[in-house]
CSV table of C-alpha atoms in Angstrom, one decimal:
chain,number,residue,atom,x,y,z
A,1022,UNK,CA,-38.3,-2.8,18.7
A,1023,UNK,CA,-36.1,-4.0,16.0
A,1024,UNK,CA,-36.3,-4.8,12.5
A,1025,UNK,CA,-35.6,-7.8,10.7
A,1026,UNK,CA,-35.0,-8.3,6.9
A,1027,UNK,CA,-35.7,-11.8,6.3
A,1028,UNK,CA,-34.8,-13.2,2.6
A,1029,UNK,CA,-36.9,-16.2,1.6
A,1030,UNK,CA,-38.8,-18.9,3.5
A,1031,UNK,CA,-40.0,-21.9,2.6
A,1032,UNK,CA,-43.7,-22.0,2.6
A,1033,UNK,CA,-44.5,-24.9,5.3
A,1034,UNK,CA,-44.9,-24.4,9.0
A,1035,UNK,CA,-41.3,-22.8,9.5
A,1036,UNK,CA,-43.3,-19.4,7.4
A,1037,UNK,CA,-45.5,-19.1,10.1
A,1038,UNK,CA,-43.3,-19.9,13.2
A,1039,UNK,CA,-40.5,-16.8,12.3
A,1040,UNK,CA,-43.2,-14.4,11.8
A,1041,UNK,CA,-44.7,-15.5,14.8
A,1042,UNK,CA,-41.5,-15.0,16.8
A,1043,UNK,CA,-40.3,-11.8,15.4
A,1044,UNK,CA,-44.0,-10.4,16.5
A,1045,UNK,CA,-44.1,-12.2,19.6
A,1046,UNK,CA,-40.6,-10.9,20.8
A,1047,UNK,CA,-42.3,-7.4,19.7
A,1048,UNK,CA,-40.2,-6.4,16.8
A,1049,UNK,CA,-41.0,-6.2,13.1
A,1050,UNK,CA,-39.2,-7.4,9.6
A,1051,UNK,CA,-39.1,-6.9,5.7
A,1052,UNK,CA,-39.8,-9.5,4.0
A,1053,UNK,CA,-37.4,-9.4,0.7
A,1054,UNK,CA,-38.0,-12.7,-2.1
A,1055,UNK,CA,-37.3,-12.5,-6.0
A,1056,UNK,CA,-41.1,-14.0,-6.4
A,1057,UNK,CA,-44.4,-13.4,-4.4
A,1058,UNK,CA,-46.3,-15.4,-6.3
A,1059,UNK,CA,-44.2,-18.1,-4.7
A,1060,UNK,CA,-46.1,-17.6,-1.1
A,1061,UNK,CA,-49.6,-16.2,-2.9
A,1062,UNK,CA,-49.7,-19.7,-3.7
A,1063,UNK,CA,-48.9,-21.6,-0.4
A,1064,UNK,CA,-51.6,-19.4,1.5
A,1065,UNK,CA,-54.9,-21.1,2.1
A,1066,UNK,CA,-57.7,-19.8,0.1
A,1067,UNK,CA,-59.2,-16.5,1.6
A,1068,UNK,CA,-56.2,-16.0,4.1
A,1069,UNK,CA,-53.2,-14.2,3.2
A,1070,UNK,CA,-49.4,-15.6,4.2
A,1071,UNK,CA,-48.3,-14.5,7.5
A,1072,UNK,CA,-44.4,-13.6,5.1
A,1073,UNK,CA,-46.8,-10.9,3.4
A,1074,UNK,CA,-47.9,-8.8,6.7
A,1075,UNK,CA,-44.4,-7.6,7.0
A,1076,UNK,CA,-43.7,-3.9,7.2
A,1077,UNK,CA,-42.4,-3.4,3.9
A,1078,UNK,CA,-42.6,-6.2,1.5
A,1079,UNK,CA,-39.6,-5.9,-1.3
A,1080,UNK,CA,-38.7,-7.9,-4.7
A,1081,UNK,CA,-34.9,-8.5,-5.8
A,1082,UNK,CA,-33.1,-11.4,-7.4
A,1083,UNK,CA,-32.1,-13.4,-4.5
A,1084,UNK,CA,-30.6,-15.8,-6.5
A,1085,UNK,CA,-28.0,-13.3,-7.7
A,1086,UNK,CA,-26.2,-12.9,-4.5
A,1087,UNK,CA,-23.2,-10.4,-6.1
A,1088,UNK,CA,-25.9,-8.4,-7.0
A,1089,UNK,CA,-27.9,-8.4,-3.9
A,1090,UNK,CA,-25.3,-7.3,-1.7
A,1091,UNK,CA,-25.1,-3.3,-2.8
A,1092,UNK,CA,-29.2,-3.5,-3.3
A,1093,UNK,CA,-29.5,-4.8,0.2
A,1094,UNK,CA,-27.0,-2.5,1.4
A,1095,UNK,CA,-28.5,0.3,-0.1
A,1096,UNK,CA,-31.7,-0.6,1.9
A,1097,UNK,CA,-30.1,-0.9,5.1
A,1098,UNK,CA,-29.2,2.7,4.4
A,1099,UNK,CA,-32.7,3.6,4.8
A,1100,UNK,CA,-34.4,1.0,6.7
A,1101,UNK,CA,-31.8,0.0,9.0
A,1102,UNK,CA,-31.8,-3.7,9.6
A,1103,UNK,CA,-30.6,-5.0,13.7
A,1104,UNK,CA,-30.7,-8.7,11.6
A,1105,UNK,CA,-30.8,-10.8,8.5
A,1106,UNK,CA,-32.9,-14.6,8.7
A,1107,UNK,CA,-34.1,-17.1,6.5
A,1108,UNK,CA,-35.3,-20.6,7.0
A,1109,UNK,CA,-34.6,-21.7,3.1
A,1110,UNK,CA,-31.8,-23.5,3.1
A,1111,UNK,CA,-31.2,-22.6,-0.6
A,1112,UNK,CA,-30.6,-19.0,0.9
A,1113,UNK,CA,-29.0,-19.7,3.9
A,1114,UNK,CA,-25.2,-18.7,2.3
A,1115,UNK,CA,-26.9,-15.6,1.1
A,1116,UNK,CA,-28.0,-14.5,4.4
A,1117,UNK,CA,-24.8,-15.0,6.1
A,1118,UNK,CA,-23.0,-13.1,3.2
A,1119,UNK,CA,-25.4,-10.5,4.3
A,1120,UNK,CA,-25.0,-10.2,7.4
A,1121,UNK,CA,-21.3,-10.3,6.9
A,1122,UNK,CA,-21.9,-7.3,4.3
A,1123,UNK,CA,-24.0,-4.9,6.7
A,1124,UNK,CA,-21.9,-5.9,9.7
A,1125,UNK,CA,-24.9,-7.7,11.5
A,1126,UNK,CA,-24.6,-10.8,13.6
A,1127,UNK,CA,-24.6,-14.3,12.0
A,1128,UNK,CA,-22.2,-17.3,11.6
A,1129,UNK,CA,-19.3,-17.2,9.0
A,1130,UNK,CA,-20.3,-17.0,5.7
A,1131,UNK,CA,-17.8,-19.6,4.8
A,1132,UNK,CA,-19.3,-21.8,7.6
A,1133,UNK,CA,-23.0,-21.9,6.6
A,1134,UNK,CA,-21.9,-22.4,2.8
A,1135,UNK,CA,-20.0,-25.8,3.7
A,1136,UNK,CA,-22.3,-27.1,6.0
A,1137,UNK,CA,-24.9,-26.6,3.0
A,1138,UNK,CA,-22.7,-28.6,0.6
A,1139,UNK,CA,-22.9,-31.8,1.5
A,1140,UNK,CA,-19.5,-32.9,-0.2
A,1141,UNK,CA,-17.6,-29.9,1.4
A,1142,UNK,CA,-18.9,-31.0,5.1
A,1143,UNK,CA,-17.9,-34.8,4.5
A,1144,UNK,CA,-14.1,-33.1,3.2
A,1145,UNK,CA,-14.2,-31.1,6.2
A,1146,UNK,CA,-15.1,-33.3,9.0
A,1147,UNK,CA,-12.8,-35.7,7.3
A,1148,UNK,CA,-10.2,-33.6,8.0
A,1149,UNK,CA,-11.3,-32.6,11.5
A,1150,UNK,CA,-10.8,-36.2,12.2
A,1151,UNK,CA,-14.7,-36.8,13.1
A,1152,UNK,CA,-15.5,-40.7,12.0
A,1153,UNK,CA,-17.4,-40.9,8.8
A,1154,UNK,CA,-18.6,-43.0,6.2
A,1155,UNK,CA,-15.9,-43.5,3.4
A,1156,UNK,CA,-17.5,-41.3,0.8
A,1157,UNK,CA,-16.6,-39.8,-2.6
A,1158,UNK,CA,-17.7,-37.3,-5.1
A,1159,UNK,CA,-17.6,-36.9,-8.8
A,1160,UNK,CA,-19.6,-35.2,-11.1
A,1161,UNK,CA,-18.3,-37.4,-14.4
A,1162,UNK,CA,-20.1,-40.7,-14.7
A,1163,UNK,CA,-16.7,-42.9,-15.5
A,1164,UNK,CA,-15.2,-41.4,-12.4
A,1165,UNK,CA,-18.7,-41.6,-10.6
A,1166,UNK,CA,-18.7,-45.4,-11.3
A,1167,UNK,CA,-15.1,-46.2,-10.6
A,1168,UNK,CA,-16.0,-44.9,-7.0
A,1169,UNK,CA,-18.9,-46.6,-6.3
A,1170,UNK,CA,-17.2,-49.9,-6.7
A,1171,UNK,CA,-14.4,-48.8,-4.3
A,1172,UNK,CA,-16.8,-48.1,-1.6
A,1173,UNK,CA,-19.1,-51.5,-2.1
A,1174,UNK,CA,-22.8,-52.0,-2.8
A,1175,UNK,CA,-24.9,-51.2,-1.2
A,1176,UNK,CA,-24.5,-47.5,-0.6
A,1177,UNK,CA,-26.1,-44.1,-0.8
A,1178,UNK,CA,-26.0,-41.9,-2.8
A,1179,UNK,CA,-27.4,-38.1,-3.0
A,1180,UNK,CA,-27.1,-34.5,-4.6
A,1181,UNK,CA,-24.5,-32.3,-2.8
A,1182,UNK,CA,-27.3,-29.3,-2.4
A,1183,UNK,CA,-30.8,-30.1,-2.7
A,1184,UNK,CA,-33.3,-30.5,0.8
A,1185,UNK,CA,-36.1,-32.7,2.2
A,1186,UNK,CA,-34.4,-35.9,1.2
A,1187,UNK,CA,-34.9,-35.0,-2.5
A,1188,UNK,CA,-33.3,-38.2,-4.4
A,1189,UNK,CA,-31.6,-39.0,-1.5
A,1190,UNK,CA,-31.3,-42.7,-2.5
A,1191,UNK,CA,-30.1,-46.3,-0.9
A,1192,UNK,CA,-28.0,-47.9,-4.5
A,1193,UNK,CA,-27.5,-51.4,-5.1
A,1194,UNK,CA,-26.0,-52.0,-7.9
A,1195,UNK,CA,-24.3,-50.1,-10.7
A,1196,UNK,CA,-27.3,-50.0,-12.9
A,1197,UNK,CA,-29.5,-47.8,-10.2
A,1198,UNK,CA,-26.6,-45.0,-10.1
A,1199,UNK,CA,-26.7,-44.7,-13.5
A,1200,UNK,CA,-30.5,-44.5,-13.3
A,1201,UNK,CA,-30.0,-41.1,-10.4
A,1202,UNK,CA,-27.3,-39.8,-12.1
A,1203,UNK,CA,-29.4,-39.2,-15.4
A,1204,UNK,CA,-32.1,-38.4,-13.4
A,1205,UNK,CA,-30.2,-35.8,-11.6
A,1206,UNK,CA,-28.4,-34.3,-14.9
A,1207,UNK,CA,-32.2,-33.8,-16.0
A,1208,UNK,CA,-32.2,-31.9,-13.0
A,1209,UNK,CA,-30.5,-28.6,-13.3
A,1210,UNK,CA,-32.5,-25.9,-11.3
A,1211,UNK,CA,-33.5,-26.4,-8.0
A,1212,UNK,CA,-37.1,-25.5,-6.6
A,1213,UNK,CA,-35.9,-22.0,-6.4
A,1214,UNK,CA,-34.7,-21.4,-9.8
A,1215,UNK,CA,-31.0,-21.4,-8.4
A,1216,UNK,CA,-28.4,-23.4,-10.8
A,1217,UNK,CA,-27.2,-26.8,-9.4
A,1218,UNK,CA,-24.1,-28.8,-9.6
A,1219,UNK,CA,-23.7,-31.3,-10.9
A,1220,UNK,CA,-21.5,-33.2,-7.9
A,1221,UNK,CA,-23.3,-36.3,-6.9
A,1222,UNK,CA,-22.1,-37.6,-3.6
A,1223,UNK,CA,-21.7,-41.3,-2.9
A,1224,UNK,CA,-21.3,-42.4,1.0
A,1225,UNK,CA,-21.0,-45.9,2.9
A,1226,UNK,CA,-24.2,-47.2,3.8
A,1227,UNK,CA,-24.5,-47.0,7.4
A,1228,UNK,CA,-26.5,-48.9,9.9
A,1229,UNK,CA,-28.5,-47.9,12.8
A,1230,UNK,CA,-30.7,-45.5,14.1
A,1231,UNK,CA,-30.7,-42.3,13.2
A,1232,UNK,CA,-31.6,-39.0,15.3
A,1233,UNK,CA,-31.0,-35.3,15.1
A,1234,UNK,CA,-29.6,-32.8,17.7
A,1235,UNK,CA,-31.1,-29.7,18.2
A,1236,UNK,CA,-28.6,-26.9,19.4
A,1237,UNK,CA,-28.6,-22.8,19.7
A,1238,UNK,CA,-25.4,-21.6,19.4
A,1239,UNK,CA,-24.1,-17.8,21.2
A,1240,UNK,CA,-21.0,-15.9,21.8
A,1241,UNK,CA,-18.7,-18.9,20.8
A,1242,UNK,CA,-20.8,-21.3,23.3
A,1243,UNK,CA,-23.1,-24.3,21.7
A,1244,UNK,CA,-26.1,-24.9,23.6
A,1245,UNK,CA,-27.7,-28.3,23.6
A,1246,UNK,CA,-31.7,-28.5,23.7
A,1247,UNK,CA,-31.9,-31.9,23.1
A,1248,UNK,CA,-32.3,-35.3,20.9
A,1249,UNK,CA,-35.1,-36.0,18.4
A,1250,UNK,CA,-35.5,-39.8,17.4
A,1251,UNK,CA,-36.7,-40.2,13.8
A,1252,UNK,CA,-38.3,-43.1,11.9
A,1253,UNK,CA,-37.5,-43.5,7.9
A,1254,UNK,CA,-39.6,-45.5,5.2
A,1255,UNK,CA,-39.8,-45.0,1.6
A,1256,UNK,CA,-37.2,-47.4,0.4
A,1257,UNK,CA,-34.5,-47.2,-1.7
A,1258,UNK,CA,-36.1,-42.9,-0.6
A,1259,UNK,CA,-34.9,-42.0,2.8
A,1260,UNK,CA,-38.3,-40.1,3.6
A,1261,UNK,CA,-39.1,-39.3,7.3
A,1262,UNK,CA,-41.7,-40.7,8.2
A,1263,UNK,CA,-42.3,-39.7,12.1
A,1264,UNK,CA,-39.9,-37.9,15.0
A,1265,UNK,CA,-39.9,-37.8,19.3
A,1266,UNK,CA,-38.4,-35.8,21.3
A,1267,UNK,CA,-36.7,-36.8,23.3
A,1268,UNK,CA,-35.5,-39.5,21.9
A,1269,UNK,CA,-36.1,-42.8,23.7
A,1270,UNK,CA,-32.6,-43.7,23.9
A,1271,UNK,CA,-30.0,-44.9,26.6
A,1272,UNK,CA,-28.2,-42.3,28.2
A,1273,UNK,CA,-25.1,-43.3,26.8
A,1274,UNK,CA,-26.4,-43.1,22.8
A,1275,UNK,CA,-28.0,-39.6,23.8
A,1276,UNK,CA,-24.4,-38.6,25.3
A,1277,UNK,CA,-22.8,-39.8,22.1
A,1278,UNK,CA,-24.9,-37.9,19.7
A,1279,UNK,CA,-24.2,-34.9,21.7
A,1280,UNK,CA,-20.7,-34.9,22.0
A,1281,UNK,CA,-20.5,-35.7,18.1
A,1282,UNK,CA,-22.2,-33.0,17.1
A,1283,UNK,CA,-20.4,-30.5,19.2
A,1284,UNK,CA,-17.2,-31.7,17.8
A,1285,UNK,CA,-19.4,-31.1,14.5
A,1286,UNK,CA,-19.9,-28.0,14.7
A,1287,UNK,CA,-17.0,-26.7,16.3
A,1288,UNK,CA,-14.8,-28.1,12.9
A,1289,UNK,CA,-17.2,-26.3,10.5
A,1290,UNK,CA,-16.9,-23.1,13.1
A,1291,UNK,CA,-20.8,-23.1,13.3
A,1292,UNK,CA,-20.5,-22.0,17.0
A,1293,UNK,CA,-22.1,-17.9,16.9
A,1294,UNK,CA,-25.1,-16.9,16.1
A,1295,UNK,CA,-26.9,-19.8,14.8
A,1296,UNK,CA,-29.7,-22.4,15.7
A,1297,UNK,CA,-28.6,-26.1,13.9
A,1298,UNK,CA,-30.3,-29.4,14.0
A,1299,UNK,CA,-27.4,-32.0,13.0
A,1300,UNK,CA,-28.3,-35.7,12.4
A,1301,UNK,CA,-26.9,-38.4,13.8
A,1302,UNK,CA,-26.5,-42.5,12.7
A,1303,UNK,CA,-25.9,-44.5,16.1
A,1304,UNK,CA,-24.0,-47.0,14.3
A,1305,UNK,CA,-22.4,-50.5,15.4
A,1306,UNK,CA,-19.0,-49.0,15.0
A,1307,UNK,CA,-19.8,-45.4,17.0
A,1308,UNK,CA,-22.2,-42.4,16.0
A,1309,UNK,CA,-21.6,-41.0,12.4
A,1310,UNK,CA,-22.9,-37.3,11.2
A,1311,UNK,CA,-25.3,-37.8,8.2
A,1312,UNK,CA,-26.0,-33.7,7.7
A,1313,UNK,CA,-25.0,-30.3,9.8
A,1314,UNK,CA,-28.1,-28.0,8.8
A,1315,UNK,CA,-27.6,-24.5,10.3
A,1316,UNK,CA,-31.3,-23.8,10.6
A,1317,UNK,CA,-33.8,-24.6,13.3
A,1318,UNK,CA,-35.2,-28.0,12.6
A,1319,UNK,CA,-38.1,-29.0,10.1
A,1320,UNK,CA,-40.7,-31.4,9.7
A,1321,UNK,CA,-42.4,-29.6,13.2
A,1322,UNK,CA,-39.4,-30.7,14.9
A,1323,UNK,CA,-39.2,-27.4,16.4
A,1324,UNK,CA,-42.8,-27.6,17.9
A,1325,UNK,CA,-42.1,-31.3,19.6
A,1326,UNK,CA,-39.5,-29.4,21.5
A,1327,UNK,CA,-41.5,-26.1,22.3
A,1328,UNK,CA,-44.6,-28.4,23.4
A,1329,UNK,CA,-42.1,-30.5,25.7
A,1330,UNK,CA,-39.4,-27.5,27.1
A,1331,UNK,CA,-41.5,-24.8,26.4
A,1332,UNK,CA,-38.2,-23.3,24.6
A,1333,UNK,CA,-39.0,-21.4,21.4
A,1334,UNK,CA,-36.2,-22.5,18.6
A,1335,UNK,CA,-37.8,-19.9,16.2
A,1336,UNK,CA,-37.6,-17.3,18.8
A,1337,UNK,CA,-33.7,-18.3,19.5
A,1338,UNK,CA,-33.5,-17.7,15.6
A,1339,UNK,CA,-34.6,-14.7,15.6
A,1340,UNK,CA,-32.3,-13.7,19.4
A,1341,UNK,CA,-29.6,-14.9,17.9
A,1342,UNK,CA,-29.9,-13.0,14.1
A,1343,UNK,CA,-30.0,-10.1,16.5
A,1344,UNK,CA,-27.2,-10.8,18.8
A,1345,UNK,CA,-28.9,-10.8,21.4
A,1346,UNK,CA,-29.2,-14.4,24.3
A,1347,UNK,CA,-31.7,-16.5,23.5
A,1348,UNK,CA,-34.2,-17.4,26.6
A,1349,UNK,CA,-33.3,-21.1,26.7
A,1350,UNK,CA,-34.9,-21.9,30.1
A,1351,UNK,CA,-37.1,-24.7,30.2
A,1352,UNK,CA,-40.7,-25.2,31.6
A,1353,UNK,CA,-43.2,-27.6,33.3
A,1354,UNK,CA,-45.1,-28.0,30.0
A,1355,UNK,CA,-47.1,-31.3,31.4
A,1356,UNK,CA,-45.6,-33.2,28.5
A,1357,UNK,CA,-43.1,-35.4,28.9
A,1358,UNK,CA,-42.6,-36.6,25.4
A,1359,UNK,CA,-44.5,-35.6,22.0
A,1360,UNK,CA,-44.5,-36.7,18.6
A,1361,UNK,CA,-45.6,-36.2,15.0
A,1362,UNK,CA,-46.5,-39.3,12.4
A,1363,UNK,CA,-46.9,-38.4,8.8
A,1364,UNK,CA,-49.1,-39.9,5.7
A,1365,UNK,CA,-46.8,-41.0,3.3
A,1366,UNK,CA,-48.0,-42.1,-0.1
A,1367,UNK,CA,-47.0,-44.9,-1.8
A,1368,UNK,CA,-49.2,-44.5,-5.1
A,1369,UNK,CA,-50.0,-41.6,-7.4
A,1370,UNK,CA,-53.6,-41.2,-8.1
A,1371,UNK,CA,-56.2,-39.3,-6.3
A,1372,UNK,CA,-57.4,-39.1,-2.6
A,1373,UNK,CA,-60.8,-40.2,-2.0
A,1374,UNK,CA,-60.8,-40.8,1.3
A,1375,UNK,CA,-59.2,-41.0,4.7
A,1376,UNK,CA,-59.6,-43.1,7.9
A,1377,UNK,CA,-62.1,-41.7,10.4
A,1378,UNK,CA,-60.7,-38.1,10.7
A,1379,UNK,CA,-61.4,-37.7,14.0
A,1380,UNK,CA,-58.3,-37.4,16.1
A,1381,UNK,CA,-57.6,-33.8,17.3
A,1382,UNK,CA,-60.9,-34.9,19.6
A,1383,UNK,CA,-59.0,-37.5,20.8
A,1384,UNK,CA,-56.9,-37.0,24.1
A,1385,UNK,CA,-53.0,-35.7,23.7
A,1386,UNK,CA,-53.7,-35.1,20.2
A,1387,UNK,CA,-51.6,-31.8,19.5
A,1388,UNK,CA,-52.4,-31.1,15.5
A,1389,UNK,CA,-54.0,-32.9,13.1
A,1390,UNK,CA,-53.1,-31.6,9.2
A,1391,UNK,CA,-54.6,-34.1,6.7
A,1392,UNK,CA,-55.5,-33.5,3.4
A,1393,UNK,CA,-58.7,-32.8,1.8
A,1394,UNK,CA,-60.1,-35.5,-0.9
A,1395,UNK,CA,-59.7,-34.3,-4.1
A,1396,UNK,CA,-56.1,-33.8,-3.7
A,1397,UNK,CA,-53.8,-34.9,-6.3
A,1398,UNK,CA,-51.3,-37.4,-5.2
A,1399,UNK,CA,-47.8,-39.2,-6.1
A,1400,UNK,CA,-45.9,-41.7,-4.6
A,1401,UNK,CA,-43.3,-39.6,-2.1
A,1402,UNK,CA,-39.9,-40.1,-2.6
A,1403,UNK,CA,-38.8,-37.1,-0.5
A,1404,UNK,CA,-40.1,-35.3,2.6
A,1405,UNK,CA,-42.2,-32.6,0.5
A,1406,UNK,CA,-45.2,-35.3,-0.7
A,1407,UNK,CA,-47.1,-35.8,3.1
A,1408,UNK,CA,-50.7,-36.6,2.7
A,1409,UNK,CA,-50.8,-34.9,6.3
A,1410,UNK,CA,-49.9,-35.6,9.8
A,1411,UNK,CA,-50.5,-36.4,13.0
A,1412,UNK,CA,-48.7,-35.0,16.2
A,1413,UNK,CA,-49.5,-36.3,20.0
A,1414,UNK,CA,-47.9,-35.7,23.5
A,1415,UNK,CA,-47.5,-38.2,26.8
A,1416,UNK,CA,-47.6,-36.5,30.0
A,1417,UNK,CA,-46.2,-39.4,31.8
A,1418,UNK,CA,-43.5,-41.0,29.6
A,1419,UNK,CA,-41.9,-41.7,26.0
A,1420,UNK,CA,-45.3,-42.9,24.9
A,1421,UNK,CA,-46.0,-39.8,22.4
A,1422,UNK,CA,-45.1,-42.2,19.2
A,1423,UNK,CA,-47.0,-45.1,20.2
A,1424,UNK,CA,-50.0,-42.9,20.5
A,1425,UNK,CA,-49.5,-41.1,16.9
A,1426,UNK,CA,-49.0,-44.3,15.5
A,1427,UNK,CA,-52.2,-45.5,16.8
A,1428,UNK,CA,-54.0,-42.1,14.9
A,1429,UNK,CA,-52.0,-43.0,11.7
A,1430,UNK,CA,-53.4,-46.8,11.5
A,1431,UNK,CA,-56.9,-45.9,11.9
A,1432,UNK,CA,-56.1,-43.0,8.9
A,1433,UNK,CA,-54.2,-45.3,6.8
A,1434,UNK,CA,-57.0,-48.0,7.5
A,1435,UNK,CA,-59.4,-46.0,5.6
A,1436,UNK,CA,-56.7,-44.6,3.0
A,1437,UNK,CA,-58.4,-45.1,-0.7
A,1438,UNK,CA,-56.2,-43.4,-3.5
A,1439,UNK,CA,-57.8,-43.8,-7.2
């Protein structure tokens, strides 16, 4: 048995899959975070959060990663940690200079901390010689402006270290920077209480579809799972709005996003130790990286692959934090694609009521998460604002999104917000 310390979580379904895999592969973990109230919240009423049925629950300041180190270290002392893990990517950095610290396996800690800063993986993949979109960042409006124009409206522009798509935006014109940038200097703190910068990176808007690569990387060797096709709505928002896997792509696209995102994560030396899920833009002029996010992959990305493999992307987390070969052999599942759909509001207001909410009876339905009327709701303008979801497989075929798409007609059909 061993024993994980894991330092943070988000609160959606990536809280219940590590605990799940560190129990399931029979070992045990302390669960370290700087606020329990935090997950006390996210638990449904009457249950309590899987994060809080570790062995020894702990408070620090994770935030204060100087000062963690020696705390953490003194812990190891008597505890004895075999592997450090998070799926926050606000802590991510943390936990690789952790591991580092206690001499436990993990990527570079100078790795993870790039490929978390969205400017410093642009500079770096620049310099790798990877094809990207021209790009530039400034954190002074004058200089800010002067940029934009270089590159050309329309383009995109986003934070340098915030998640989910949070004011990820498509620009048009000079007077809708201005409008994020203020909006981001009102901004200072992330969701975590860390201190942001105030970098705000503008790329070329690139065409195309986009996807994401799901890899597992150990002892120097990157393994590919697979590709994961994703749909975006929400304009000028970039907010995903449904995912396959696999993607339904031609061989040679699928091929392409592969060997990009090896050559990815082989410049920012994420190739040890870690699980990543890298997206991709299949672009007229060749595929482009959009984000390298050393993690396993979100949005229940990481279930559409377990219910179509049968491999375990938590469980390779937690092999991997260990040291130890992730089982990466596939199995007959019966599925041969599988997708999720989710309810993205347009409006603020209140939910009344829902389409008939009846689909897990229907066949292939795999979850159904919708919420409850009552709820409170604003118009999304990231990935954190789902009304719920919808996630279906096809045992014959690529037909997994066509049948979610169905379920999410028929819910929206009925969609009253007030």
């Amino acid at each position: 048995m061993a024993h994980l310390l894991v330092v943070e979580s988000w609160v959606g379904s990536m809280s219940r899959l590590l605990p799940r895999a560190i129990r399931e592969g029979g070992h045990e973990f302390t669960f370290l975070t700087r606020d329990l109230h935090h997950y006390l919240r996210s638990a449904p009423e009457g249950t309590a959060h899987p994060l809080l049925g570790a062995r020894n629950v702990l408070t620090a300041d994770t935030n204060d990663t100087d000062a963690l180190l020696p705390e953490v270290g003194r812990l190891h002392s008597v505890l004895g940690f075999d592997g450090v893990i998070t799926s926050c990517d606000y802590y991510l950095p943390a936990v690789a200079r952790i591991a580092g610290h206690l001499g436990l396996p993990g990527p570079g800690p100078e790795a993870v901390a790039n490929a978390c800063r969205k400017d410093a993986t642009r500079r770096i993949l620049a310099e790798a010689g990877l094809p990207g979109p021209r790009f530039a960042v400034h954190e002074e409006w004058a200089d800010l402006a002067r940029a934009a124009r270089e590159i050309g409206y329309p383009l995109v522009a986003k934070p340098v270290d915030l998640c989910a798509g949070m004011y990820v935006r498509r620009i048009e014109h000079e007077a809708e920077l201005a409008a994020l940038f203020r909006t981001l200097a009102a901004f200072p703190v992330n969701a975590r209480g860390q201190r942001r910068t105030p970098a705000v990176l503008l790329e070329e808007l690139l065409d195309g579809p986009e996807v994401s690569v799901e890899t597992v990387s150990y002892a120097g060797a990157v393994h590919l799972v697979g590709v994961t096709d994703k749909t975006v709505g929400g304009a000028p928002a970039f907010i995903e709005t449904g995912h396959m896997f696999p993607a339904a792509l031609p061989p040679a696209d699928i091929e392409a996003a592969e060997q990009t995102t090896l050559g990815a994560l082989k410049a920012l030396g994420l190739t040890d130790a870690v699980v990543a899920h890298t997206e991709i833009k299949l672009t007229s002029a060749g595929p482009r990286v959009v984000e390298v996010n050393p993690r396993p992959a979100g949005n229940r990305i990481t279930e559409l692959v377990r219910h179509v493999t049968g491999i375990d992307l938590a469980a390779a987390c937690v092999d991997v934090a260990l040291g130890r070969r992730p089982d990466l052999r596939r199995t007959d599942t019966g599925l041969r694609s599988a997708a999720i759909g989710f309810l993205v509001p347009d409006r603020p207001g209140t939910l009344e009521a829902l389409g008939p909410r009846r689909p897990a009876a229907e066949p292939d339905v795999l979850e159904v998460r919708l919420a409850e009327p009552g709820t409170a709701v604003k118009a999304a303008g990231s990935n954190n604002e789902y009304l719920g979801h919808v996630m279906a497989g096809d045992c014959e075929g690529p037909g997994a999104r066509d049948r979610v798409e169905r379920l999410l007609t028929a819910l929206r059909a009925g969609l009253v917000i007030r």
